[in-house]
């Protein structure tokens, strides 16, 4: 477990990140709001985009953020993310304004206890909010993330609680239930993040929903979003590729490598680079399934899916959905 004092020590160093650019999706309440408030207060002159449905709520949040850090710049973007068209519009606006993006933090929520509810785009509303919209934010904002020296994507859902999916029916047109939808959203998100880490220089983290106080989970989420404990796949020195104690020490010692540094807030004493998801527990594997306590979460379901190459199948399916619904 990453002790809370170490989390706070790391977060106290956030002023070293100059002018970070961040996008928060679904941060008008709960974990997202708590994380947004602390990220804004702790960073120096941040530029933060807040994606949500209610402009009055967004205006109140921005007033609070300005009171906590007047140096920051805060923009509310109205969107209905159950529609991929709306996600595209928001991403297009962000790309017009920015050249780089350091953090994409996603925690949108939606409750449904009925059957499948198709949107005008032919996708289930709940599954879109839990998965397809999040994946589209990653895909569309990837050019900006790739321009950051410390790109991080955090998706708050149910990491470590992945379950059964239907490769012949990822969209659940014929196997819909609330449980199947929950499993599909969680599992496809985790597999998509692992695939994104393998294909890009972005460092994605999937985390569970709240398991401690809202304030603490906000503190820990800021830590997940900024600490050098969770580097991108290619950020470590050669040779630090296994989950041994020696490799951990080597990976941490590799912080300063000539003109290069492992990106992120420097590790406090007592912390090492985390194990990544998949890759035989490779230290600094690039994608991370992280529990609320900052430690790696894993289950046998994901092990089986990796052996089957399911991540690639989910990736190709997802891009196919975007092509069908949005034309690209």
Short mmCIF file of C-alpha atoms in Angstrom, two decimals:
data_model
loop_
_atom_site.label_atom_id
_atom_site.label_comp_id
_atom_site.label_asym_id
_atom_site.label_seq_id
_atom_site.Cartn_x
_atom_site.Cartn_y
_atom_site.Cartn_z
CA UNK A 1 0.00 0.00 0.00
CA UNK A 2 1.17 3.51 -0.82
CA UNK A 3 0.86 5.23 2.55
CA UNK A 4 -1.19 8.42 2.59
CA UNK A 5 1.73 10.54 3.93
CA UNK A 6 3.76 9.52 0.84
CA UNK A 7 0.83 10.44 -1.39
CA UNK A 8 0.67 13.86 0.24
CA UNK A 9 4.42 14.33 0.03
CA UNK A 10 4.30 13.61 -3.69
CA UNK A 11 1.32 15.92 -4.23
CA UNK A 12 3.09 18.71 -2.37
CA UNK A 13 5.69 18.70 -5.17
CA UNK A 14 3.13 19.40 -7.87
CA UNK A 15 4.18 23.03 -8.14
CA UNK A 16 7.18 21.66 -10.03
CA UNK A 17 4.82 20.91 -12.93
CA UNK A 18 4.63 24.21 -14.77
CA UNK A 19 1.44 25.16 -16.62
CA UNK A 20 -0.06 21.66 -16.90
CA UNK A 21 -2.98 21.17 -19.29
CA UNK A 22 -5.71 18.80 -18.16
CA UNK A 23 -9.15 17.60 -19.24
CA UNK A 24 -11.59 16.31 -16.62
CA UNK A 25 -14.63 14.39 -17.89
CA UNK A 26 -17.47 13.85 -15.44
CA UNK A 27 -15.89 15.94 -12.69
CA UNK A 28 -18.95 17.83 -11.48
CA UNK A 29 -19.40 15.56 -8.45
CA UNK A 30 -17.85 12.67 -6.55
CA UNK A 31 -14.35 11.38 -7.22
CA UNK A 32 -13.89 13.51 -10.31
CA UNK A 33 -14.77 16.73 -8.51
CA UNK A 34 -12.59 15.92 -5.51
CA UNK A 35 -9.65 15.16 -7.79
CA UNK A 36 -10.25 18.27 -9.89
CA UNK A 37 -10.35 20.53 -6.83
CA UNK A 38 -7.10 19.19 -5.44
CA UNK A 39 -5.31 19.12 -8.80
CA UNK A 40 -6.26 22.75 -9.43
CA UNK A 41 -5.17 23.88 -5.97
CA UNK A 42 -1.85 22.04 -5.98
CA UNK A 43 -0.52 22.82 -9.48
CA UNK A 44 1.05 26.03 -10.77
CA UNK A 45 -0.99 27.98 -13.33
CA UNK A 46 -2.94 24.98 -14.65
CA UNK A 47 -5.16 25.08 -17.75
CA UNK A 48 -8.13 22.85 -17.02
CA UNK A 49 -11.07 21.88 -19.21
CA UNK A 50 -14.13 20.51 -17.41
CA UNK A 51 -16.53 18.45 -19.53
CA UNK A 52 -20.04 18.11 -18.16
CA UNK A 53 -23.75 18.50 -18.82
CA UNK A 54 -24.76 21.45 -16.62
CA UNK A 55 -23.39 24.92 -17.32
CA UNK A 56 -24.68 26.40 -14.00
CA UNK A 57 -22.92 23.62 -12.06
CA UNK A 58 -19.80 24.17 -14.14
CA UNK A 59 -19.87 27.90 -13.41
CA UNK A 60 -20.05 27.28 -9.64
CA UNK A 61 -17.16 24.83 -9.82
CA UNK A 62 -15.03 27.31 -11.76
CA UNK A 63 -15.73 30.02 -9.17
CA UNK A 64 -14.48 27.67 -6.45
CA UNK A 65 -11.38 26.75 -8.47
CA UNK A 66 -10.51 30.40 -9.04
CA UNK A 67 -10.79 31.01 -5.31
CA UNK A 68 -8.34 28.17 -4.60
CA UNK A 69 -5.87 29.06 -7.36
CA UNK A 70 -6.29 32.38 -9.14
CA UNK A 71 -3.34 31.61 -11.42
CA UNK A 72 -5.25 28.84 -13.14
CA UNK A 73 -7.35 28.99 -16.28
CA UNK A 74 -10.62 27.03 -16.21
CA UNK A 75 -12.99 26.29 -19.10
CA UNK A 76 -16.31 24.46 -18.91
CA UNK A 77 -17.34 22.55 -22.04
CA UNK A 78 -20.93 21.35 -22.21
CA UNK A 79 -21.37 17.86 -23.61
CA UNK A 80 -23.69 14.86 -23.57
CA UNK A 81 -21.09 12.12 -23.67
CA UNK A 82 -23.62 9.34 -24.21
CA UNK A 83 -23.41 10.58 -27.81
CA UNK A 84 -20.10 10.11 -29.62
CA UNK A 85 -20.93 13.12 -31.78
CA UNK A 86 -20.85 15.30 -28.66
CA UNK A 87 -17.52 13.78 -27.59
CA UNK A 88 -16.11 14.57 -31.04
CA UNK A 89 -17.29 18.16 -30.82
CA UNK A 90 -15.67 18.70 -27.42
CA UNK A 91 -12.41 17.08 -28.48
CA UNK A 92 -12.35 19.18 -31.62
CA UNK A 93 -12.70 22.35 -29.57
CA UNK A 94 -9.90 21.32 -27.22
CA UNK A 95 -7.61 20.50 -30.15
CA UNK A 96 -8.26 23.91 -31.65
CA UNK A 97 -7.16 25.57 -28.40
CA UNK A 98 -4.25 23.40 -27.26
CA UNK A 99 -1.08 21.86 -28.66
CA UNK A 100 -0.47 19.42 -25.80
CA UNK A 101 -2.37 17.62 -23.07
CA UNK A 102 -0.78 16.30 -19.86
CA UNK A 103 -3.76 14.66 -18.19
CA UNK A 104 -7.04 13.15 -19.32
CA UNK A 105 -9.08 12.20 -16.22
CA UNK A 106 -12.38 10.42 -16.81
CA UNK A 107 -14.97 9.53 -14.18
CA UNK A 108 -18.41 9.96 -15.81
CA UNK A 109 -21.31 8.12 -14.28
CA UNK A 110 -24.73 6.99 -15.43
CA UNK A 111 -27.33 4.83 -13.69
CA UNK A 112 -29.68 2.50 -15.51
CA UNK A 113 -31.60 -0.44 -14.09
CA UNK A 114 -33.67 -1.26 -17.12
CA UNK A 115 -32.88 -3.00 -20.36
CA UNK A 116 -30.77 -1.88 -23.26
CA UNK A 117 -31.35 1.80 -24.07
CA UNK A 118 -30.06 2.63 -27.53
CA UNK A 119 -28.99 6.15 -28.38
CA UNK A 120 -29.68 7.75 -31.76
CA UNK A 121 -26.26 6.38 -32.76
CA UNK A 122 -27.32 2.76 -32.18
CA UNK A 123 -25.19 2.19 -29.06
CA UNK A 124 -26.36 1.39 -25.55
CA UNK A 125 -26.33 4.51 -23.37
CA UNK A 126 -24.78 2.89 -20.29
CA UNK A 127 -22.09 1.08 -22.25
CA UNK A 128 -21.26 4.28 -24.14
CA UNK A 129 -20.72 6.24 -20.94
CA UNK A 130 -18.74 3.44 -19.32
CA UNK A 131 -16.63 2.57 -22.34
CA UNK A 132 -17.08 3.95 -25.85
CA UNK A 133 -17.05 7.63 -24.89
CA UNK A 134 -13.93 7.16 -22.76
CA UNK A 135 -12.15 5.33 -25.54
CA UNK A 136 -13.09 8.04 -28.03
CA UNK A 137 -11.69 10.76 -25.76
CA UNK A 138 -8.39 8.85 -25.72
CA UNK A 139 -8.32 8.34 -29.49
CA UNK A 140 -9.28 11.90 -30.39
CA UNK A 141 -6.99 13.57 -27.85
CA UNK A 142 -4.07 11.23 -28.48
CA UNK A 143 -2.22 13.75 -30.72
CA UNK A 144 -2.17 16.24 -27.83
CA UNK A 145 -1.22 13.58 -25.29
CA UNK A 146 1.66 12.47 -27.50
CA UNK A 147 3.02 16.04 -27.38
CA UNK A 148 3.35 15.91 -23.58
CA UNK A 149 6.49 14.71 -21.82
CA UNK A 150 4.30 13.24 -19.07
CA UNK A 151 1.01 12.16 -20.65
CA UNK A 152 -1.34 10.37 -18.28
CA UNK A 153 -4.83 8.97 -18.80
CA UNK A 154 -6.87 7.96 -15.74
CA UNK A 155 -10.20 6.15 -16.02
CA UNK A 156 -12.13 5.66 -12.78
CA UNK A 157 -14.36 2.61 -13.02
CA UNK A 158 -13.72 -0.83 -11.51
CA UNK A 159 -10.13 -1.87 -12.20
CA UNK A 160 -9.41 -5.36 -10.91
CA UNK A 161 -13.06 -6.39 -11.15
CA UNK A 162 -13.04 -7.34 -14.84
CA UNK A 163 -15.40 -10.07 -15.93
CA UNK A 164 -16.86 -11.97 -18.86
CA UNK A 165 -17.31 -10.31 -22.25
CA UNK A 166 -18.73 -11.53 -25.56
CA UNK A 167 -16.21 -11.23 -28.42
CA UNK A 168 -18.94 -11.92 -30.98
CA UNK A 169 -21.20 -9.30 -29.36
CA UNK A 170 -19.06 -6.61 -27.72
CA UNK A 171 -21.95 -4.14 -28.05
CA UNK A 172 -24.29 -6.50 -26.14
CA UNK A 173 -27.05 -6.37 -28.72
CA UNK A 174 -27.94 -9.99 -27.92
CA UNK A 175 -26.53 -10.52 -24.41
CA UNK A 176 -27.64 -7.40 -22.58
CA UNK A 177 -28.03 -7.28 -18.81
CA UNK A 178 -26.84 -4.82 -16.19
CA UNK A 179 -24.16 -7.29 -15.05
CA UNK A 180 -22.97 -7.96 -18.59
CA UNK A 181 -22.86 -4.24 -19.27
CA UNK A 182 -20.84 -3.60 -16.10
CA UNK A 183 -18.41 -6.37 -17.02
CA UNK A 184 -18.10 -5.18 -20.61
CA UNK A 185 -17.43 -1.56 -19.67
CA UNK A 186 -14.82 -2.45 -17.08
CA UNK A 187 -13.08 -5.20 -19.03
CA UNK A 188 -12.95 -3.46 -22.39
CA UNK A 189 -11.67 -0.28 -20.71
CA UNK A 190 -8.81 -2.20 -19.06
CA UNK A 191 -7.92 -4.05 -22.27
CA UNK A 192 -8.13 -0.84 -24.31
CA UNK A 193 -5.82 0.95 -21.87
CA UNK A 194 -3.26 -1.85 -22.05
CA UNK A 195 -3.41 -1.76 -25.84
CA UNK A 196 -3.06 2.03 -25.87
CA UNK A 197 0.05 1.78 -23.68
CA UNK A 198 1.58 -0.77 -26.05
CA UNK A 199 0.89 1.37 -29.12
CA UNK A 200 1.68 4.87 -27.79
CA UNK A 201 3.80 6.82 -25.31
CA UNK A 202 0.79 7.47 -23.10
CA UNK A 203 0.56 6.04 -19.57
CA UNK A 204 -3.03 4.89 -18.87
CA UNK A 205 -4.30 3.97 -15.40
CA UNK A 206 -7.58 2.25 -14.62
CA UNK A 207 -8.70 2.66 -11.02
CA UNK A 208 -11.68 1.48 -8.95
CA UNK A 209 -14.41 3.70 -7.61
CA UNK A 210 -14.36 5.07 -4.08
CA UNK A 211 -13.14 2.78 -1.28
CA UNK A 212 -12.04 5.43 1.22
CA UNK A 213 -13.19 8.94 2.10
CA UNK A 214 -13.91 11.23 -0.83
CA UNK A 215 -11.12 13.59 0.19
CA UNK A 216 -8.58 10.79 0.40
CA UNK A 217 -9.63 9.22 -2.88
CA UNK A 218 -9.19 12.64 -4.48
CA UNK A 219 -5.69 12.92 -3.04
CA UNK A 220 -4.82 9.44 -4.25
CA UNK A 221 -6.27 10.12 -7.69
CA UNK A 222 -4.06 13.20 -8.05
CA UNK A 223 -1.10 11.02 -7.08
CA UNK A 224 -2.08 8.41 -9.70
CA UNK A 225 -2.38 11.16 -12.28
CA UNK A 226 1.00 12.76 -11.65
CA UNK A 227 3.51 10.51 -9.89
CA UNK A 228 6.56 9.07 -11.64
CA UNK A 229 5.57 5.76 -10.03
CA UNK A 230 3.48 5.05 -13.15
CA UNK A 231 5.66 5.85 -16.20
CA UNK A 232 4.92 5.20 -19.84
CA UNK A 233 6.16 1.95 -21.36
CA UNK A 234 9.41 3.31 -22.83
CA UNK A 235 10.40 5.63 -19.97
CA UNK A 236 12.71 3.26 -18.05
CA UNK A 237 16.30 2.31 -18.60
CA UNK A 238 17.05 -0.91 -20.48
CA UNK A 239 17.14 -3.96 -18.25
CA UNK A 240 14.45 -2.90 -15.78
CA UNK A 241 11.93 -5.30 -17.22
CA UNK A 242 10.97 -7.73 -14.47
CA UNK A 243 9.19 -7.46 -11.16
CA UNK A 244 12.23 -8.31 -9.02
CA UNK A 245 13.47 -6.16 -6.16
CA UNK A 246 16.68 -5.47 -8.11
CA UNK A 247 14.73 -4.29 -11.14
CA UNK A 248 12.64 -2.02 -8.94
CA UNK A 249 15.79 -0.49 -7.49
CA UNK A 250 17.30 -0.11 -10.95
CA UNK A 251 14.14 1.48 -12.29
CA UNK A 252 14.01 3.97 -9.46
CA UNK A 253 17.74 4.70 -9.74
CA UNK A 254 17.22 5.30 -13.47
CA UNK A 255 15.37 8.51 -12.68
CA UNK A 256 18.20 10.69 -13.88
CA UNK A 257 19.66 9.32 -17.12
CA UNK A 258 21.79 12.09 -18.57
CA UNK A 259 19.43 14.59 -20.14
CA UNK A 260 16.40 12.31 -19.76
CA UNK A 261 14.18 11.82 -16.74
CA UNK A 262 11.36 9.48 -15.96
CA UNK A 263 8.43 11.90 -16.35
CA UNK A 264 6.18 12.75 -13.44
CA UNK A 265 6.50 14.06 -9.92
CA UNK A 266 9.73 12.62 -8.41
CA UNK A 267 9.26 9.61 -6.16
CA UNK A 268 9.45 10.23 -2.41
CA UNK A 269 11.83 8.03 -0.45
CA UNK A 270 10.21 4.66 0.17
CA UNK A 271 8.41 4.39 -3.17
CA UNK A 272 9.44 2.51 -6.30
CA UNK A 273 8.18 2.25 -9.86
CA UNK A 274 4.93 0.26 -9.98
CA UNK A 275 4.27 -3.04 -11.70
CA UNK A 276 2.42 -2.61 -14.96
CA UNK A 277 -0.57 -4.63 -16.08
CA UNK A 278 0.30 -7.62 -18.21
CA UNK A 279 3.84 -7.99 -19.59
CA UNK A 280 4.54 -10.56 -16.83
CA UNK A 281 4.30 -7.83 -14.21
CA UNK A 282 6.94 -5.70 -15.93
CA UNK A 283 8.06 -2.78 -13.79
CA UNK A 284 6.86 0.42 -15.42
CA UNK A 285 4.82 -1.55 -17.95
CA UNK A 286 3.00 1.53 -19.23
CA UNK A 287 -0.59 0.48 -18.38
CA UNK A 288 -1.67 0.08 -14.78
CA UNK A 289 -4.69 -1.50 -13.10
CA UNK A 290 -4.42 0.29 -9.79
CA UNK A 291 -6.40 -0.16 -6.58
CA UNK A 292 -7.41 2.77 -4.39
CA UNK A 293 -4.23 2.08 -2.38
CA UNK A 294 -1.93 2.68 -5.35
CA UNK A 295 -0.98 -0.98 -5.79
CA UNK A 296 -1.41 -3.22 -8.81
CA UNK A 297 -4.72 -5.09 -9.08
CA UNK A 298 -5.08 -8.22 -11.15
CA UNK A 299 -7.42 -11.10 -11.73
CA UNK A 300 -7.35 -14.36 -13.66
CA UNK A 301 -9.84 -13.12 -16.21
CA UNK A 302 -7.36 -10.58 -17.59
CA UNK A 303 -4.58 -13.17 -17.70
CA UNK A 304 -6.73 -15.35 -19.92
CA UNK A 305 -7.77 -12.48 -22.17
CA UNK A 306 -4.15 -11.44 -22.71
CA UNK A 307 -3.23 -14.97 -23.81
CA UNK A 308 -6.09 -14.82 -26.32
CA UNK A 309 -4.95 -11.46 -27.71
CA UNK A 310 -8.25 -9.94 -26.64
CA UNK A 311 -6.78 -6.46 -26.26
CA UNK A 312 -6.10 -6.22 -29.98
CA UNK A 313 -9.61 -7.50 -30.75
CA UNK A 314 -11.18 -4.89 -28.47
CA UNK A 315 -9.00 -2.16 -30.01
CA UNK A 316 -9.99 -3.08 -33.57
CA UNK A 317 -13.66 -3.45 -32.63
CA UNK A 318 -13.66 -0.04 -30.97
CA UNK A 319 -12.07 1.74 -33.93
CA UNK A 320 -14.61 -0.04 -36.12
CA UNK A 321 -17.47 1.36 -34.03
CA UNK A 322 -16.00 4.86 -34.35
CA UNK A 323 -15.71 4.40 -38.12
CA UNK A 324 -19.32 3.24 -38.35
CA UNK A 325 -20.81 5.86 -36.06
CA UNK A 326 -18.56 8.85 -36.70
CA UNK A 327 -16.93 8.08 -40.03
CA UNK A 328 -13.40 7.85 -38.59
#
